Amino acid sequence: MNGPALELVCPAGTPAALRAAVDAGAHTVYCGFADETNARNFPGLNFSRDEMAAGAAYAHRAGSKLLVAINTFPRAGAEAIWHHAVADARAAGADAVILADLGLLAYAAEHQPGLRRHLSVQAAAANADAIMFYAETFGVKRVVLPRVLSVEEIAAINRDIDVETEVFVFGGLCVMAEGRCSLSSYATGRSPNMNGACSPASHVVYTEEQGELVSRLGNFTIHKVPKDAPAPYPTLCKGCFSAGGQTGHVFEDPISLDAAELIPRLAKAGVTALKIEGRQRSRAYVSAVVKSFRRATDAIAAGRPVPVSELAHLTEGQSSTLGAYRKAWR
Amino acid sequence: MAPLSSLVPQFPQVGARMLAPLPLGPLSLLLGRAARGMATRHPGLFTRLGAHSEKRFLIDPTDLPFSFLVRPQAARPRIEAVGALVSPTWDCRIAGPLAALIGMVHGAYDGDALFFSRDIVIEGDTEAALALRNALDDAEIDLFEEAAESLGAPGRTAGRQLRPLARAASQFTGVALTRAEDLL
């Protein structure tokens, strides 16, 4: 069957990664400014105002769109930083902004009414009532769904809403209520939701101890990985802990999402756009993953089966999961 | 747990043994010259590095008998070759096969993926390592071109003539000797 055209929304943490995404066939690229207004506020990453404008021009010349993520929650007394980011995204030529905070959504709707608004996964809108509240109150046109929903739940949501939905299909898998998780804040004193970095590198230490790779976040040892095992990201939600005489991954194994094989079902469930995670990754990752998923969306549009994914070497844990889409836990 | 897989070629041991007795002073001079040229041609590197440009990075190819101490500092960037018996002080150490380290700079490998597969090891200041990785990835540096540039007009001419050879060698060895985009 020929499915509806699915939009591929791809990450870019630098101008070089943006060009790699566009050249690899991204329909849309999402980026952030180099400050605390976005949830990938990592050292050496993101865009100046001039780089964002140049990135938008590069994307538009190739027929791609540019979205700007302003998806952290403004600090009291510092709201102007986030307000300026919305205005600067518009000035740079962004096709939409991705927002999470109620106040910032209200600000954008009032002061930049012509700028399309998407709801970030950070807002954790996971049912039709919540989504329609955002749509009716702030004119949100698209919602990025949390990574805790099954395909059946996504289909149910799409039946009851009249805005677009975007779902993650590849990359780091956050299994928490995004925008509300405080695990990293607890360990480091810095909030992913306000400062823009989960497990900030300033608080991460790796050491080799007796052949094991030991990862620490703040004062917490979160992994001890044997010599021949893949290394995980230093996130608490995928940490390996000992308690009550047992050792294991309490929340989730350190593996990545790869839902390529589910794309036909996601299309049937009414999804508009497929999102690739990884603004913190290199242009090599962006190029390889975008090419792979563009082949997949083109195949579906032409009524062909989805090609086999060959991206395992790029994933955390060097293996992948279908995550909550094929729900075996909750 | 998935088995560990690596795509990275190793520098031949015979070659490494032949390099071991070579004096590192002349190499450091050439590297310093290349570093200053790189800083001029890629000023964006320092914007992305920010305060980390003052840090000392030990880039340690584990299959070579020496490593590189990199001090990016915009005023006078330096790269110094240091022998295996020397233990310089560093803020951050990034270690792995030479092909992995070059491949990261050239955009052929993803740094996180090399970390997952244990091909590279990071020690010390993780934030500085991340800033360096991101700055280099955005700069789209071509080390082959930088080496040619550092030798002036004769180097540029030789570089142009040798580039097809470098591409062929990349394909033969699996080592990205020039930027990945150049090898497509």
Coordinates of C-alpha atoms in Angstrom, one line a residue:
Chain A
M1 CA 0.0 0.0 0.0
N2 CA 1.1 3.5 -0.6
G3 CA 1.1 5.3 2.7
P4 CA 0.7 9.1 3.4
A5 CA 3.9 11.1 3.0
L6 CA 5.7 11.1 6.4
E7 CA 7.9 14.1 7.3
L8 CA 11.3 13.2 8.6
V9 CA 12.4 15.6 11.4
C10 CA 16.2 15.4 12.0
P11 CA 18.5 16.7 14.6
A12 CA 21.4 19.2 14.2
G13 CA 23.7 20.4 17.0
T14 CA 26.0 22.4 14.8
P15 CA 25.8 24.1 11.4
A16 CA 27.9 21.3 10.0
A17 CA 25.4 18.7 11.3
L18 CA 22.6 20.8 9.8
R19 CA 24.2 20.7 6.4
A20 CA 24.8 17.0 6.8
A21 CA 21.1 16.5 7.6
V22 CA 19.8 18.5 4.7
D23 CA 22.2 16.9 2.3
A24 CA 21.2 13.5 3.5
G25 CA 17.5 14.2 2.7
A26 CA 16.0 15.6 5.9
H27 CA 12.5 17.1 5.2
T28 CA 12.9 19.2 8.4
V29 CA 15.8 19.9 10.8
Y30 CA 15.5 21.0 14.4
C31 CA 18.1 23.0 16.3
G32 CA 18.6 25.2 19.4
F33 CA 20.4 28.3 20.4
A34 CA 23.7 28.1 22.3
D35 CA 22.2 28.8 25.7
E36 CA 19.9 27.4 28.4
T37 CA 16.7 27.8 26.2
N38 CA 16.9 24.3 24.8
A39 CA 17.2 20.8 26.2
R40 CA 20.6 20.1 24.6
N41 CA 22.6 22.8 26.2
F42 CA 25.9 21.0 25.9
P43 CA 29.5 22.5 25.7
G44 CA 30.5 23.4 22.1
L45 CA 27.1 22.7 20.8
N46 CA 24.2 24.7 19.2
F47 CA 23.8 27.8 17.1
S48 CA 24.5 31.5 17.4
R49 CA 21.8 33.9 16.0
D50 CA 23.8 34.3 12.8
E51 CA 24.4 30.6 12.4
M52 CA 20.7 30.0 12.9
A53 CA 19.8 32.4 10.1
A54 CA 22.4 30.9 7.8
G55 CA 21.1 27.4 8.7
A56 CA 17.5 28.4 7.9
A57 CA 18.6 29.8 4.5
Y58 CA 20.6 26.6 3.8
A59 CA 17.6 24.4 4.7
H60 CA 15.1 26.5 2.7
R61 CA 17.3 26.5 -0.4
A62 CA 17.1 22.7 -0.4
G63 CA 13.4 22.7 0.2
S64 CA 13.7 21.7 3.9
K65 CA 12.2 23.3 7.0
L66 CA 13.9 24.5 10.1
L67 CA 12.4 24.2 13.6
V68 CA 13.9 25.9 16.7
A69 CA 13.6 24.1 20.0
I70 CA 13.1 26.5 22.9
N71 CA 11.9 23.7 25.1
T72 CA 13.2 24.4 28.5
F73 CA 11.2 26.1 31.3
P74 CA 12.0 29.8 31.9
R75 CA 13.5 30.6 35.3
A76 CA 11.6 33.1 37.4
G77 CA 13.0 36.5 36.8
A78 CA 14.9 35.5 33.6
E79 CA 11.9 35.0 31.3
A80 CA 13.3 37.6 28.9
I81 CA 16.0 35.1 27.8
W82 CA 13.3 32.8 26.5
H83 CA 11.2 35.6 25.1
H84 CA 14.2 36.9 23.1
A85 CA 14.8 33.3 21.8
V86 CA 11.3 33.2 20.3
A87 CA 11.7 36.6 18.6
D88 CA 15.2 35.6 17.4
A89 CA 13.9 32.3 16.0
R90 CA 11.3 34.2 14.0
A91 CA 14.0 36.7 12.8
A92 CA 16.3 33.9 11.7
G93 CA 13.6 32.5 9.4
A94 CA 12.5 29.5 11.5
D95 CA 9.4 27.7 10.2
A96 CA 8.2 26.9 13.7
V97 CA 9.3 26.9 17.3
I98 CA 9.1 23.9 19.6
L99 CA 7.9 25.0 23.1
A100 CA 7.0 23.3 26.3
D101 CA 6.3 26.0 28.9
L102 CA 2.7 27.3 29.3
G103 CA 3.9 30.8 29.9
L104 CA 6.2 30.8 26.9
L105 CA 3.5 29.3 24.7
A106 CA 1.2 32.2 25.8
Y107 CA 4.0 34.7 25.1
A108 CA 4.6 33.3 21.6
A109 CA 0.9 33.1 20.7
E110 CA 0.5 36.8 21.8
H111 CA 3.7 38.3 20.5
Q112 CA 4.6 36.1 17.5
P113 CA 1.2 34.9 16.3
G114 CA 2.4 34.2 12.8
L115 CA 5.1 31.9 14.0
R116 CA 4.0 28.3 14.0
R117 CA 4.1 26.6 17.4
H118 CA 4.8 22.9 18.1
L119 CA 4.5 21.3 21.5
S120 CA 7.7 19.8 22.7
V121 CA 8.0 16.3 24.2
Q122 CA 9.1 18.2 27.3
A123 CA 5.5 19.2 27.9
A124 CA 4.6 15.5 28.3
A125 CA 1.2 15.8 26.7
A126 CA 0.1 12.2 26.6
N127 CA -3.6 12.2 26.1
A128 CA -6.1 13.9 23.7
D129 CA -7.6 16.2 26.4
A130 CA -4.2 17.7 27.2
I131 CA -3.2 18.0 23.6
M132 CA -6.5 19.8 22.7
F133 CA -6.0 22.2 25.6
Y134 CA -2.7 23.3 24.1
A135 CA -4.2 23.4 20.6
E136 CA -7.3 25.5 21.6
T137 CA -5.5 27.7 24.1
F138 CA -2.2 28.5 22.3
G139 CA -2.9 27.5 18.7
V140 CA -0.4 24.6 18.8
K141 CA -0.3 22.9 15.4
R142 CA 1.8 19.9 16.2
V143 CA 2.5 17.8 19.3
V144 CA 5.7 15.7 19.8
L145 CA 4.4 12.7 21.7
P146 CA 6.1 11.3 24.8
R147 CA 8.1 8.1 24.4
V148 CA 5.8 6.2 26.7
L149 CA 2.9 5.5 24.4
S150 CA 2.1 2.4 22.4
V151 CA 1.1 2.5 18.8
E152 CA -2.5 1.7 19.8
E153 CA -2.5 4.6 22.2
I154 CA -1.1 6.9 19.5
A155 CA -3.8 5.9 17.1
A156 CA -6.4 6.5 19.8
I157 CA -5.0 10.0 20.4
N158 CA -5.0 10.8 16.7
R159 CA -8.7 9.8 16.4
D160 CA -9.6 12.5 19.0
I161 CA -7.5 15.5 18.1
D162 CA -7.2 17.7 15.1
V163 CA -3.5 18.7 15.3
E164 CA -0.5 16.9 13.8
T165 CA 1.5 14.4 15.9
E166 CA 5.2 13.7 15.7
V167 CA 6.8 10.6 17.2
F168 CA 10.4 9.5 18.0
V169 CA 11.7 6.7 15.8
F170 CA 15.4 6.6 16.6
G171 CA 18.0 7.6 19.1
G172 CA 18.3 8.0 22.9
L173 CA 15.3 6.6 24.7
C174 CA 14.0 8.7 27.6
V175 CA 11.6 6.6 29.5
M176 CA 10.6 9.2 32.1
A177 CA 7.8 11.8 32.1
E178 CA 9.9 14.2 30.1
G179 CA 10.0 17.8 31.4
R180 CA 9.2 16.5 34.9
C181 CA 12.1 14.1 35.6
S182 CA 14.3 15.3 38.5
L183 CA 16.8 12.4 38.7
S184 CA 19.6 14.4 37.1
S185 CA 18.8 17.5 39.2
Y186 CA 19.0 15.4 42.3
A187 CA 22.4 14.1 41.5
T188 CA 24.0 17.3 40.1
G189 CA 21.9 20.3 41.3
R190 CA 21.3 21.3 37.7
S191 CA 18.0 20.8 36.1
P192 CA 17.7 19.4 32.6
N193 CA 14.3 21.1 32.3
M194 CA 15.6 24.6 33.2
N195 CA 19.4 24.5 32.5
G196 CA 19.0 22.3 29.4
A197 CA 21.3 19.3 30.1
C198 CA 20.5 15.9 31.5
S199 CA 23.6 14.4 33.1
P200 CA 25.7 17.6 32.4
A201 CA 29.2 16.8 31.3
S202 CA 30.6 19.0 34.1
H203 CA 29.4 16.5 36.6
V204 CA 30.4 13.3 34.7
V205 CA 33.6 11.5 35.5
Y206 CA 34.9 8.3 33.7
T207 CA 37.7 6.2 35.1
E208 CA 39.3 2.9 34.3
E209 CA 39.4 0.8 37.5
Q210 CA 40.7 -2.8 37.4
G211 CA 39.7 -3.2 33.8
E212 CA 36.2 -1.8 34.3
L213 CA 34.9 1.5 33.0
V214 CA 33.4 3.3 35.9
S215 CA 31.0 6.2 35.3
R216 CA 30.0 8.7 38.0
L217 CA 27.4 11.4 37.9
G218 CA 28.0 13.8 40.8
N219 CA 28.5 11.6 43.9
F220 CA 26.8 8.6 42.4
T221 CA 28.5 5.6 40.7
I222 CA 26.0 4.7 38.0
H223 CA 27.9 2.1 35.9
K224 CA 30.8 -0.4 36.2
V225 CA 31.1 -1.9 32.8
P226 CA 33.4 -4.9 32.2
K227 CA 36.1 -4.6 29.5
D228 CA 34.3 -6.3 26.7
A229 CA 30.8 -4.7 27.2
P230 CA 29.4 -1.6 25.4
A231 CA 29.6 1.6 27.4
P232 CA 26.4 3.4 28.2
Y233 CA 25.5 7.1 28.5
P234 CA 26.0 8.4 32.1
T235 CA 22.2 8.8 32.8
L236 CA 20.7 7.7 36.1
C237 CA 17.6 6.2 34.5
K238 CA 19.8 3.7 32.7
G239 CA 22.2 3.2 35.6
C240 CA 23.0 -0.3 37.0
F241 CA 22.5 -0.3 40.8
S242 CA 22.8 -2.8 43.6
A243 CA 20.1 -3.0 46.2
G244 CA 18.6 -5.7 48.4
G245 CA 21.2 -8.2 47.2
Q246 CA 20.3 -7.7 43.6
T247 CA 22.2 -5.8 40.8
G248 CA 20.5 -4.5 37.7
H249 CA 19.1 -1.7 35.6
V250 CA 16.3 -0.4 37.7
F251 CA 14.4 1.7 35.2
E252 CA 15.6 0.7 31.7
D253 CA 18.5 -1.0 30.0
P254 CA 21.1 1.2 28.3
I255 CA 19.9 0.7 24.7
S256 CA 18.5 3.0 22.0
L257 CA 15.2 3.3 20.2
D258 CA 14.9 2.1 16.6
A259 CA 11.3 1.9 15.5
A260 CA 12.0 1.7 11.7
E261 CA 10.1 -1.5 11.4
L262 CA 7.0 0.2 12.9
I263 CA 6.9 3.1 10.5
P264 CA 4.0 1.6 8.4
R265 CA 2.0 1.1 11.6
L266 CA 2.8 4.6 12.8
A267 CA 1.6 6.0 9.5
K268 CA -1.6 4.0 9.8
A269 CA -2.0 5.4 13.3
G270 CA -2.2 8.9 11.8
V271 CA 1.2 10.2 12.7
T272 CA 2.4 13.1 10.5
A273 CA 6.1 13.3 11.3
L274 CA 9.0 11.0 12.5
K275 CA 11.6 12.4 14.8
I276 CA 15.2 11.3 15.1
E277 CA 16.9 12.1 18.4
G278 CA 20.5 13.2 18.7
R279 CA 21.4 16.9 18.5
Q280 CA 24.4 16.0 20.7
R281 CA 25.7 13.6 18.1
S282 CA 28.2 14.2 15.3
R283 CA 27.6 14.9 11.6
A284 CA 28.6 11.3 10.9
Y285 CA 25.7 10.1 13.0
V286 CA 23.3 12.6 11.5
S287 CA 24.2 11.7 7.9
A288 CA 24.0 8.0 8.4
V289 CA 20.7 8.0 10.4
V290 CA 19.0 10.5 8.1
K291 CA 19.9 8.6 5.0
S292 CA 18.7 5.3 6.5
F293 CA 15.3 6.8 7.6
R294 CA 14.9 8.7 4.3
R295 CA 15.2 5.4 2.5
A296 CA 12.5 4.0 4.8
T297 CA 10.0 6.9 4.3
D298 CA 10.6 6.9 0.5
A299 CA 10.1 3.1 0.5
I300 CA 6.8 3.4 2.3
A301 CA 5.6 6.2 0.1
A302 CA 6.3 4.0 -2.9
G303 CA 4.6 1.0 -1.3
R304 CA 7.7 -1.0 -0.7
P305 CA 8.7 -2.6 2.6
V306 CA 11.0 -0.8 5.0
P307 CA 14.7 -1.6 4.3
V308 CA 16.6 -3.4 7.1
S309 CA 18.2 -0.9 9.5
E310 CA 22.0 -1.1 9.7
L311 CA 22.4 1.5 12.5
A312 CA 23.2 -0.7 15.5
H313 CA 26.8 0.4 15.7
L314 CA 25.6 4.0 16.3
T315 CA 23.3 3.1 19.2
E316 CA 23.8 3.2 23.0
G317 CA 24.5 -0.4 24.1
Q318 CA 25.0 -1.2 20.4
S319 CA 21.5 -2.7 20.4
S320 CA 18.1 -1.3 20.0
T321 CA 14.5 -1.6 21.3
L322 CA 11.0 -0.8 20.1
G323 CA 10.6 0.9 23.5
A324 CA 7.0 1.6 24.6
Y325 CA 5.7 1.2 21.0
R326 CA 5.5 -2.5 21.8
K327 CA 4.8 -2.1 25.4
A328 CA 6.0 -4.9 27.7
W329 CA 6.3 -2.7 30.8
R330 CA 4.8 0.4 32.4
Chain B
M1 CA 24.0 -7.7 26.4
A2 CA 25.0 -7.1 22.7
P3 CA 28.6 -8.2 21.7
L4 CA 31.1 -5.4 21.3
S5 CA 31.7 -4.5 17.7
S6 CA 34.4 -2.3 16.3
L7 CA 34.8 -0.9 12.8
V8 CA 38.1 0.7 13.5
P9 CA 41.4 -0.5 11.8
Q10 CA 44.5 -0.6 13.9
F11 CA 47.9 0.9 13.0
P12 CA 50.2 -1.9 12.0
Q13 CA 52.5 -3.0 14.9
V14 CA 55.5 -3.1 12.6
G15 CA 55.0 0.5 11.5
A16 CA 54.6 1.6 15.1
R17 CA 57.9 -0.1 16.0
M18 CA 59.6 1.7 13.2
L19 CA 58.3 5.0 14.4
A20 CA 59.4 4.5 18.0
P21 CA 63.0 5.7 17.7
L22 CA 62.3 8.8 15.6
P23 CA 63.0 12.1 17.3
L24 CA 59.8 14.0 18.2
G25 CA 61.2 17.5 18.2
P26 CA 60.9 18.1 14.4
L27 CA 57.4 16.5 14.4
S28 CA 56.4 18.9 17.2
L29 CA 57.6 21.9 15.2
L30 CA 55.6 20.8 12.2
L31 CA 52.5 20.2 14.4
G32 CA 52.8 23.6 16.0
R33 CA 52.9 25.3 12.7
A34 CA 49.9 23.3 11.5
A35 CA 48.0 24.2 14.7
R36 CA 48.6 27.9 14.2
G37 CA 47.4 27.7 10.6
M38 CA 44.3 25.7 11.7
A39 CA 43.5 28.4 14.3
T40 CA 43.7 31.1 11.6
R41 CA 41.6 29.1 9.2
H42 CA 39.0 27.9 11.7
P43 CA 38.4 30.7 14.3
G44 CA 35.0 29.2 15.1
L45 CA 36.8 26.4 16.9
F46 CA 37.6 28.8 19.8
T47 CA 34.1 30.2 20.0
R48 CA 32.8 26.6 20.6
L49 CA 35.6 25.7 22.9
G50 CA 35.1 28.8 25.1
A51 CA 37.0 28.6 28.3
H52 CA 38.1 25.1 27.5
S53 CA 40.5 26.4 24.9
E54 CA 42.9 27.0 27.8
K55 CA 42.8 23.3 28.8
R56 CA 45.5 20.7 28.1
F57 CA 44.2 17.8 26.0
L58 CA 46.3 14.6 25.7
I59 CA 45.3 12.9 22.4
D60 CA 46.6 9.4 22.8
P61 CA 46.7 7.1 19.8
T62 CA 47.0 3.7 21.6
D63 CA 48.5 2.0 18.6
L64 CA 51.4 4.6 18.2
P65 CA 54.5 4.9 20.4
F66 CA 53.8 8.6 21.1
S67 CA 50.8 10.9 21.9
F68 CA 49.9 14.5 21.3
L69 CA 49.6 17.2 23.9
V70 CA 47.2 19.8 22.5
R71 CA 46.8 23.3 24.0
P72 CA 44.3 25.1 21.7
Q73 CA 44.7 28.6 23.4
A74 CA 43.8 31.1 20.7
A75 CA 46.8 33.4 21.2
R76 CA 49.3 30.6 20.6
P77 CA 47.9 27.1 19.8
R78 CA 50.4 24.3 20.3
I79 CA 50.5 20.6 19.5
E80 CA 53.4 18.7 20.9
A81 CA 54.4 15.1 20.3
V82 CA 55.3 13.3 23.5
G83 CA 57.0 10.0 23.9
A84 CA 55.5 6.9 25.6
L85 CA 57.9 7.4 28.6
V86 CA 56.8 11.0 29.2
S87 CA 53.9 11.7 31.5
P88 CA 52.7 15.2 30.8
T89 CA 50.0 16.8 32.9
W90 CA 46.7 17.1 31.2
D91 CA 43.1 18.1 31.9
C92 CA 41.5 15.6 29.6
R93 CA 42.8 12.5 27.9
I94 CA 41.2 11.0 24.8
A95 CA 42.7 7.7 23.8
G96 CA 42.0 5.2 21.0
P97 CA 43.4 3.8 17.8
L98 CA 44.8 6.5 15.5
A99 CA 42.2 5.7 12.8
A100 CA 39.4 6.4 15.3
L101 CA 40.9 9.7 16.4
I102 CA 41.5 10.9 12.8
G103 CA 38.1 9.5 11.7
M104 CA 36.3 11.6 14.3
V105 CA 38.0 14.7 13.1
H106 CA 37.2 13.9 9.5
G107 CA 33.5 13.1 10.3
A108 CA 33.8 9.5 9.4
Y109 CA 33.1 8.2 12.9
D110 CA 30.6 9.4 15.6
G111 CA 32.4 10.1 18.9
D112 CA 29.5 8.7 21.0
A113 CA 29.5 5.5 19.0
L114 CA 33.2 5.1 19.5
F115 CA 32.7 5.6 23.2
F116 CA 29.8 3.0 23.3
S117 CA 32.0 0.4 21.4
R118 CA 34.9 1.2 23.8
D119 CA 37.1 2.1 20.8
I120 CA 37.9 5.4 22.6
V121 CA 38.4 6.2 26.2
I122 CA 37.8 9.6 27.9
E123 CA 39.4 10.5 31.2
G124 CA 39.5 13.7 33.2
D125 CA 37.5 16.8 32.3
T126 CA 34.5 15.3 30.4
E127 CA 33.1 18.8 29.6
A128 CA 36.3 19.8 27.9
A129 CA 36.3 16.6 25.9
L130 CA 32.8 17.2 24.7
A131 CA 33.5 20.8 23.8
L132 CA 36.6 19.8 21.8
R133 CA 34.6 17.0 20.0
N134 CA 31.8 19.3 19.1
A135 CA 34.1 22.2 18.0
L136 CA 36.1 19.9 15.7
D137 CA 33.0 18.3 14.3
D138 CA 31.6 21.6 13.3
A139 CA 34.9 22.9 11.9
E140 CA 34.9 20.2 9.2
I141 CA 38.7 20.1 9.4
D142 CA 40.7 18.2 6.8
L143 CA 44.0 17.2 8.3
F144 CA 45.5 16.3 4.9
E145 CA 44.7 19.8 3.7
E146 CA 46.0 21.4 7.0
A147 CA 49.3 19.5 6.6
A148 CA 49.6 20.7 3.1
E149 CA 48.8 24.3 4.0
S150 CA 51.3 24.3 6.8
L151 CA 54.1 23.7 4.2
G152 CA 53.2 26.8 2.2
A153 CA 52.9 27.0 -1.6
P154 CA 55.0 23.9 -2.3
G155 CA 52.8 22.0 0.2
R156 CA 49.6 23.2 -1.4
T157 CA 50.8 22.1 -4.8
A158 CA 51.9 18.7 -3.5
G159 CA 48.6 18.4 -1.6
R160 CA 46.6 18.9 -4.7
Q161 CA 48.6 16.3 -6.5
L162 CA 48.6 13.7 -3.7
R163 CA 44.9 14.1 -2.8
P164 CA 43.7 11.3 -5.2
L165 CA 46.3 9.1 -3.7
A166 CA 45.1 9.9 -0.2
R167 CA 41.5 9.1 -1.3
A168 CA 42.7 5.7 -2.8
A169 CA 44.6 5.0 0.4
S170 CA 41.6 5.7 2.5
Q171 CA 39.5 3.3 0.6
F172 CA 42.2 0.6 0.7
T173 CA 43.0 0.9 4.4
G174 CA 39.6 1.9 5.8
V175 CA 41.2 4.9 7.5
A176 CA 39.6 8.3 6.7
L177 CA 42.8 10.2 5.6
T178 CA 40.7 13.1 4.4
R179 CA 37.3 14.5 5.3
A180 CA 34.5 12.0 5.0
E181 CA 32.5 14.3 2.7
D182 CA 35.5 14.2 0.3
L183 CA 35.5 10.4 0.2
L184 CA 31.8 10.1 -0.9

